[in-house]
Amino acid sequence: MRKEVAVVRKKIDTVNKELKPLGHTCQKKEREYKEALEAFNEKNKEKVQLITKLMELVSDSERLRMKKLEELSKNIDSLH
């Protein structure tokens, strides 16, 4: 019985020694994941802002084109 207890305790100690570096690795990976996720979210946010800006520019450009087209149409009508 004592021998069994000693063997089990020794195995527990061995497992504990193996767990320690694994715990550190896990924490390091979690930190890296959080940093990568934060960077990803920031870039995604930037992309959304750029897309919004692009849509505004295209809309403004289209509005200007329509205005010029209407002016041209009025000019043509006034010539007739």
mmCIF file of N, CA and C in Angstrom:
data_model
loop_
_atom_site.group_PDB
_atom_site.id
_atom_site.type_symbol
_atom_site.label_atom_id
_atom_site.label_comp_id
_atom_site.label_asym_id
_atom_site.label_seq_id
_atom_site.Cartn_x
_atom_site.Cartn_y
_atom_site.Cartn_z
ATOM 1 N N MET A 1 0.829 -1.202 0.000
ATOM 2 C CA MET A 1 0.000 0.000 0.000
ATOM 3 C C MET A 1 0.869 1.260 0.000
ATOM 4 N N ARG A 2 1.877 1.275 0.883
ATOM 5 C CA ARG A 2 2.777 2.423 0.936
ATOM 6 C C ARG A 2 3.497 2.629 -0.379
ATOM 7 N N LYS A 3 3.894 1.522 -0.942
ATOM 8 C CA LYS A 3 4.621 1.578 -2.207
ATOM 9 C C LYS A 3 3.723 2.171 -3.295
ATOM 10 N N GLU A 4 2.465 1.752 -3.303
ATOM 11 C CA GLU A 4 1.498 2.289 -4.270
ATOM 12 C C GLU A 4 1.313 3.786 -4.096
ATOM 13 N N VAL A 5 1.184 4.212 -2.844
ATOM 14 C CA VAL A 5 1.013 5.634 -2.534
ATOM 15 C C VAL A 5 2.229 6.410 -3.026
ATOM 16 N N ALA A 6 3.418 5.887 -2.785
ATOM 17 C CA ALA A 6 4.653 6.548 -3.207
ATOM 18 C C ALA A 6 4.720 6.655 -4.731
ATOM 19 N N VAL A 7 4.313 5.572 -5.401
ATOM 20 C CA VAL A 7 4.324 5.564 -6.868
ATOM 21 C C VAL A 7 3.342 6.608 -7.412
ATOM 22 N N VAL A 8 2.147 6.642 -6.842
ATOM 23 C CA VAL A 8 1.134 7.594 -7.290
ATOM 24 C C VAL A 8 1.609 9.028 -7.023
ATOM 25 N N ARG A 9 2.205 9.264 -5.858
ATOM 26 C CA ARG A 9 2.715 10.605 -5.539
ATOM 27 C C ARG A 9 3.812 11.015 -6.516
ATOM 28 N N LYS A 10 4.665 10.084 -6.854
ATOM 29 C CA LYS A 10 5.745 10.370 -7.791
ATOM 30 C C LYS A 10 5.170 10.717 -9.170
ATOM 31 N N LYS A 11 4.135 9.976 -9.571
ATOM 32 C CA LYS A 11 3.484 10.263 -10.858
ATOM 33 C C LYS A 11 2.833 11.646 -10.839
ATOM 34 N N ILE A 12 2.216 11.999 -9.695
ATOM 35 C CA ILE A 12 1.592 13.321 -9.554
ATOM 36 C C ILE A 12 2.656 14.410 -9.690
ATOM 37 N N ASP A 13 3.796 14.214 -9.036
ATOM 38 C CA ASP A 13 4.891 15.183 -9.127
ATOM 39 C C ASP A 13 5.370 15.328 -10.572
ATOM 40 N N THR A 14 5.502 14.200 -11.260
ATOM 41 C CA THR A 14 5.940 14.221 -12.659
ATOM 42 C C THR A 14 4.950 14.979 -13.530
ATOM 43 N N VAL A 15 3.672 14.689 -13.330
ATOM 44 C CA VAL A 15 2.635 15.364 -14.107
ATOM 45 C C VAL A 15 2.631 16.862 -13.801
ATOM 46 N N ASN A 16 2.800 17.225 -12.528
ATOM 47 C CA ASN A 16 2.870 18.632 -12.148
ATOM 48 C C ASN A 16 4.021 19.344 -12.855
ATOM 49 N N LYS A 17 5.180 18.684 -12.932
ATOM 50 C CA LYS A 17 6.333 19.261 -13.629
ATOM 51 C C LYS A 17 6.042 19.436 -15.114
ATOM 52 N N GLU A 18 5.285 18.517 -15.697
ATOM 53 C CA GLU A 18 4.917 18.616 -17.115
ATOM 54 C C GLU A 18 3.863 19.705 -17.341
ATOM 55 N N LEU A 19 2.992 19.879 -16.350
ATOM 56 C CA LEU A 19 1.918 20.868 -16.472
ATOM 57 C C LEU A 19 2.424 22.305 -16.462
ATOM 58 N N LYS A 20 3.456 22.558 -15.654
ATOM 59 C CA LYS A 20 3.938 23.927 -15.489
ATOM 60 C C LYS A 20 4.328 24.576 -16.826
ATOM 61 N N PRO A 21 5.209 23.973 -17.621
ATOM 62 C CA PRO A 21 5.556 24.616 -18.900
ATOM 63 C C PRO A 21 4.358 24.669 -19.869
ATOM 64 N N LEU A 22 3.489 23.673 -19.786
ATOM 65 C CA LEU A 22 2.296 23.689 -20.641
ATOM 66 C C LEU A 22 1.390 24.863 -20.280
ATOM 67 N N GLY A 23 1.288 25.152 -18.984
ATOM 68 C CA GLY A 23 0.496 26.290 -18.527
ATOM 69 C C GLY A 23 1.072 27.597 -19.046
ATOM 70 N N HIS A 24 2.404 27.717 -18.994
ATOM 71 C CA HIS A 24 3.058 28.918 -19.510
ATOM 72 C C HIS A 24 2.826 29.059 -21.012
ATOM 73 N N THR A 25 2.963 27.960 -21.717
ATOM 74 C CA THR A 25 2.735 27.978 -23.164
ATOM 75 C C THR A 25 1.305 28.392 -23.475
ATOM 76 N N CYS A 26 0.376 27.855 -22.719
ATOM 77 C CA CYS A 26 -1.037 28.174 -22.918
ATOM 78 C C CYS A 26 -1.279 29.661 -22.698
ATOM 79 N N GLN A 27 -0.736 30.220 -21.618
ATOM 80 C CA GLN A 27 -0.905 31.645 -21.339
ATOM 81 C C GLN A 27 -0.292 32.499 -22.443
ATOM 82 N N LYS A 28 0.879 32.089 -22.913
ATOM 83 C CA LYS A 28 1.555 32.826 -23.982
ATOM 84 C C LYS A 28 0.705 32.807 -25.262
ATOM 85 N N LYS A 29 0.176 31.644 -25.590
ATOM 86 C CA LYS A 29 -0.655 31.511 -26.791
ATOM 87 C C LYS A 29 -1.943 32.326 -26.660
ATOM 88 N N GLU A 30 -2.524 32.340 -25.477
ATOM 89 C CA GLU A 30 -3.738 33.139 -25.254
ATOM 90 C C GLU A 30 -3.442 34.621 -25.453
ATOM 91 N N ARG A 31 -2.285 35.068 -24.927
ATOM 92 C CA ARG A 31 -1.878 36.461 -25.091
ATOM 93 C C ARG A 31 -1.690 36.793 -26.576
ATOM 94 N N GLU A 32 -0.999 35.892 -27.286
ATOM 95 C CA GLU A 32 -0.767 36.086 -28.722
ATOM 96 C C GLU A 32 -2.084 36.118 -29.483
ATOM 97 N N TYR A 33 -3.003 35.239 -29.109
ATOM 98 C CA TYR A 33 -4.316 35.192 -29.757
ATOM 99 C C TYR A 33 -5.064 36.509 -29.543
ATOM 100 N N LYS A 34 -5.053 37.003 -28.305
ATOM 101 C CA LYS A 34 -5.755 38.252 -28.004
ATOM 102 C C LYS A 34 -5.159 39.418 -28.802
ATOM 103 N N GLU A 35 -3.824 39.449 -28.891
ATOM 104 C CA GLU A 35 -3.164 40.511 -29.651
ATOM 105 C C GLU A 35 -3.514 40.413 -31.134
ATOM 106 N N ALA A 36 -3.499 39.199 -31.665
ATOM 107 C CA ALA A 36 -3.830 38.999 -33.082
ATOM 108 C C ALA A 36 -5.287 39.368 -33.341
ATOM 109 N N LEU A 37 -6.170 38.991 -32.443
ATOM 110 C CA LEU A 37 -7.592 39.312 -32.590
ATOM 111 C C LEU A 37 -7.812 40.819 -32.548
ATOM 112 N N GLU A 38 -7.107 41.485 -31.642
ATOM 113 C CA GLU A 38 -7.227 42.941 -31.538
ATOM 114 C C GLU A 38 -6.737 43.608 -32.825
ATOM 115 N N ALA A 39 -5.609 43.154 -33.344
ATOM 116 C CA ALA A 39 -5.071 43.710 -34.599
ATOM 117 C C ALA A 39 -6.043 43.452 -35.742
ATOM 118 N N PHE A 40 -6.612 42.257 -35.785
ATOM 119 C CA PHE A 40 -7.584 41.911 -36.827
ATOM 120 C C PHE A 40 -8.799 42.829 -36.755
ATOM 121 N N ASN A 41 -9.323 43.022 -35.542
ATOM 122 C CA ASN A 41 -10.499 43.875 -35.364
ATOM 123 C C ASN A 41 -10.213 45.324 -35.754
ATOM 124 N N GLU A 42 -9.018 45.808 -35.428
ATOM 125 C CA GLU A 42 -8.638 47.169 -35.801
ATOM 126 C C GLU A 42 -8.595 47.320 -37.330
ATOM 127 N N LYS A 43 -7.985 46.351 -38.005
ATOM 128 C CA LYS A 43 -7.898 46.410 -39.476
ATOM 129 C C LYS A 43 -9.293 46.304 -40.092
ATOM 130 N N ASN A 44 -10.120 45.482 -39.506
ATOM 131 C CA ASN A 44 -11.484 45.328 -40.007
ATOM 132 C C ASN A 44 -12.253 46.643 -39.856
ATOM 133 N N LYS A 45 -12.063 47.297 -38.723
ATOM 134 C CA LYS A 45 -12.698 48.583 -38.466
ATOM 135 C C LYS A 45 -12.225 49.619 -39.492
ATOM 136 N N GLU A 46 -10.922 49.610 -39.751
ATOM 137 C CA GLU A 46 -10.346 50.522 -40.746
ATOM 138 C C GLU A 46 -10.945 50.251 -42.127
ATOM 139 N N LYS A 47 -11.107 48.978 -42.456
ATOM 140 C CA LYS A 47 -11.682 48.597 -43.746
ATOM 141 C C LYS A 47 -13.107 49.125 -43.875
ATOM 142 N N VAL A 48 -13.898 48.973 -42.825
ATOM 143 C CA VAL A 48 -15.284 49.455 -42.830
ATOM 144 C C VAL A 48 -15.316 50.965 -43.045
ATOM 145 N N GLN A 49 -14.420 51.678 -42.368
ATOM 146 C CA GLN A 49 -14.356 53.133 -42.537
ATOM 147 C C GLN A 49 -14.000 53.505 -43.975
ATOM 148 N N LEU A 50 -13.040 52.781 -44.552
ATOM 149 C CA LEU A 50 -12.627 53.060 -45.930
ATOM 150 C C LEU A 50 -13.749 52.765 -46.922
ATOM 151 N N ILE A 51 -14.472 51.683 -46.687
ATOM 152 C CA ILE A 51 -15.595 51.336 -47.564
ATOM 153 C C ILE A 51 -16.671 52.415 -47.477
ATOM 154 N N THR A 52 -16.940 52.882 -46.256
ATOM 155 C CA THR A 52 -17.924 53.946 -46.065
ATOM 156 C C THR A 52 -17.495 55.201 -46.812
ATOM 157 N N LYS A 53 -16.225 55.552 -46.700
ATOM 158 C CA LYS A 53 -15.692 56.728 -47.395
ATOM 159 C C LYS A 53 -15.820 56.545 -48.905
ATOM 160 N N LEU A 54 -15.493 55.366 -49.405
ATOM 161 C CA LEU A 54 -15.601 55.084 -50.831
ATOM 162 C C LEU A 54 -17.038 55.234 -51.311
ATOM 163 N N MET A 55 -17.978 54.720 -50.541
ATOM 164 C CA MET A 55 -19.390 54.823 -50.913
ATOM 165 C C MET A 55 -19.824 56.291 -50.966
ATOM 166 N N GLU A 56 -19.345 57.091 -50.016
ATOM 167 C CA GLU A 56 -19.662 58.520 -50.028
ATOM 168 C C GLU A 56 -19.097 59.188 -51.274
ATOM 169 N N LEU A 57 -17.840 58.870 -51.602
ATOM 170 C CA LEU A 57 -17.204 59.468 -52.773
ATOM 171 C C LEU A 57 -17.919 59.078 -54.065
ATOM 172 N N VAL A 58 -18.281 57.819 -54.173
ATOM 173 C CA VAL A 58 -18.995 57.351 -55.369
ATOM 174 C C VAL A 58 -20.351 58.036 -55.468
ATOM 175 N N SER A 59 -21.021 58.165 -54.341
ATOM 176 C CA SER A 59 -22.323 58.824 -54.313
ATOM 177 C C SER A 59 -22.186 60.288 -54.726
ATOM 178 N N ASP A 60 -21.189 60.983 -54.188
ATOM 179 C CA ASP A 60 -20.951 62.380 -54.568
ATOM 180 C C ASP A 60 -20.642 62.498 -56.052
ATOM 181 N N SER A 61 -19.806 61.614 -56.532
ATOM 182 C CA SER A 61 -19.435 61.621 -57.949
ATOM 183 C C SER A 61 -20.660 61.400 -58.833
ATOM 184 N N GLU A 62 -21.493 60.471 -58.442
ATOM 185 C CA GLU A 62 -22.707 60.170 -59.210
ATOM 186 C C GLU A 62 -23.653 61.380 -59.207
ATOM 187 N N ARG A 63 -23.767 62.027 -58.065
ATOM 188 C CA ARG A 63 -24.610 63.213 -57.950
ATOM 189 C C ARG A 63 -24.097 64.321 -58.875
ATOM 190 N N LEU A 64 -22.783 64.513 -58.895
ATOM 191 C CA LEU A 64 -22.171 65.517 -59.766
ATOM 192 C C LEU A 64 -22.416 65.194 -61.239
ATOM 193 N N ARG A 65 -22.262 63.944 -61.588
ATOM 194 C CA ARG A 65 -22.491 63.517 -62.980
ATOM 195 C C ARG A 65 -23.935 63.773 -63.395
ATOM 196 N N MET A 66 -24.861 63.465 -62.495
ATOM 197 C CA MET A 66 -26.274 63.698 -62.805
ATOM 198 C C MET A 66 -26.547 65.191 -62.980
ATOM 199 N N LYS A 67 -25.938 66.002 -62.137
ATOM 200 C CA LYS A 67 -26.115 67.447 -62.223
ATOM 201 C C LYS A 67 -25.590 67.965 -63.563
ATOM 202 N N LYS A 68 -24.399 67.522 -63.960
ATOM 203 C CA LYS A 68 -23.819 67.937 -65.240
ATOM 204 C C LYS A 68 -24.684 67.459 -66.408
ATOM 205 N N LEU A 69 -25.196 66.257 -66.279
ATOM 206 C CA LEU A 69 -26.051 65.704 -67.326
ATOM 207 C C LEU A 69 -27.320 66.535 -67.471
ATOM 208 N N GLU A 70 -27.902 66.914 -66.345
ATOM 209 C CA GLU A 70 -29.099 67.770 -66.384
ATOM 210 C C GLU A 70 -28.784 69.123 -67.010
ATOM 211 N N GLU A 71 -27.636 69.695 -66.670
ATOM 212 C CA GLU A 71 -27.231 70.974 -67.267
ATOM 213 C C GLU A 71 -27.059 70.845 -68.772
ATOM 214 N N LEU A 72 -26.401 69.773 -69.191
ATOM 215 C CA LEU A 72 -26.220 69.541 -70.629
ATOM 216 C C LEU A 72 -27.571 69.382 -71.329
ATOM 217 N N SER A 73 -28.459 68.655 -70.673
ATOM 218 C CA SER A 73 -29.782 68.441 -71.235
ATOM 219 C C SER A 73 -30.526 69.779 -71.370
ATOM 220 N N LYS A 74 -30.420 70.631 -70.360
ATOM 221 C CA LYS A 74 -31.054 71.953 -70.420
ATOM 222 C C LYS A 74 -30.440 72.784 -71.538
ATOM 223 N N ASN A 75 -29.120 72.721 -71.680
ATOM 224 C CA ASN A 75 -28.439 73.466 -72.739
ATOM 225 C C ASN A 75 -28.897 73.007 -74.122
ATOM 226 N N ILE A 76 -29.024 71.706 -74.275
ATOM 227 C CA ILE A 76 -29.472 71.151 -75.559
ATOM 228 C C ILE A 76 -30.916 71.590 -75.836
ATOM 229 N N ASP A 77 -31.754 71.513 -74.800
ATOM 230 C CA ASP A 77 -33.153 71.926 -74.948
ATOM 231 C C ASP A 77 -33.250 73.415 -75.309
ATOM 232 N N SER A 78 -32.396 74.229 -74.699
ATOM 233 C CA SER A 78 -32.454 75.671 -74.993
ATOM 234 C C SER A 78 -31.956 75.990 -76.396
ATOM 235 N N LEU A 79 -31.149 75.120 -76.974
ATOM 236 C CA LEU A 79 -30.685 75.319 -78.348
ATOM 237 C C LEU A 79 -31.794 75.021 -79.356
ATOM 238 N N HIS A 80 -32.744 74.201 -78.961
ATOM 239 C CA HIS A 80 -33.813 73.840 -79.904
ATOM 240 C C HIS A 80 -34.924 74.763 -79.812
#
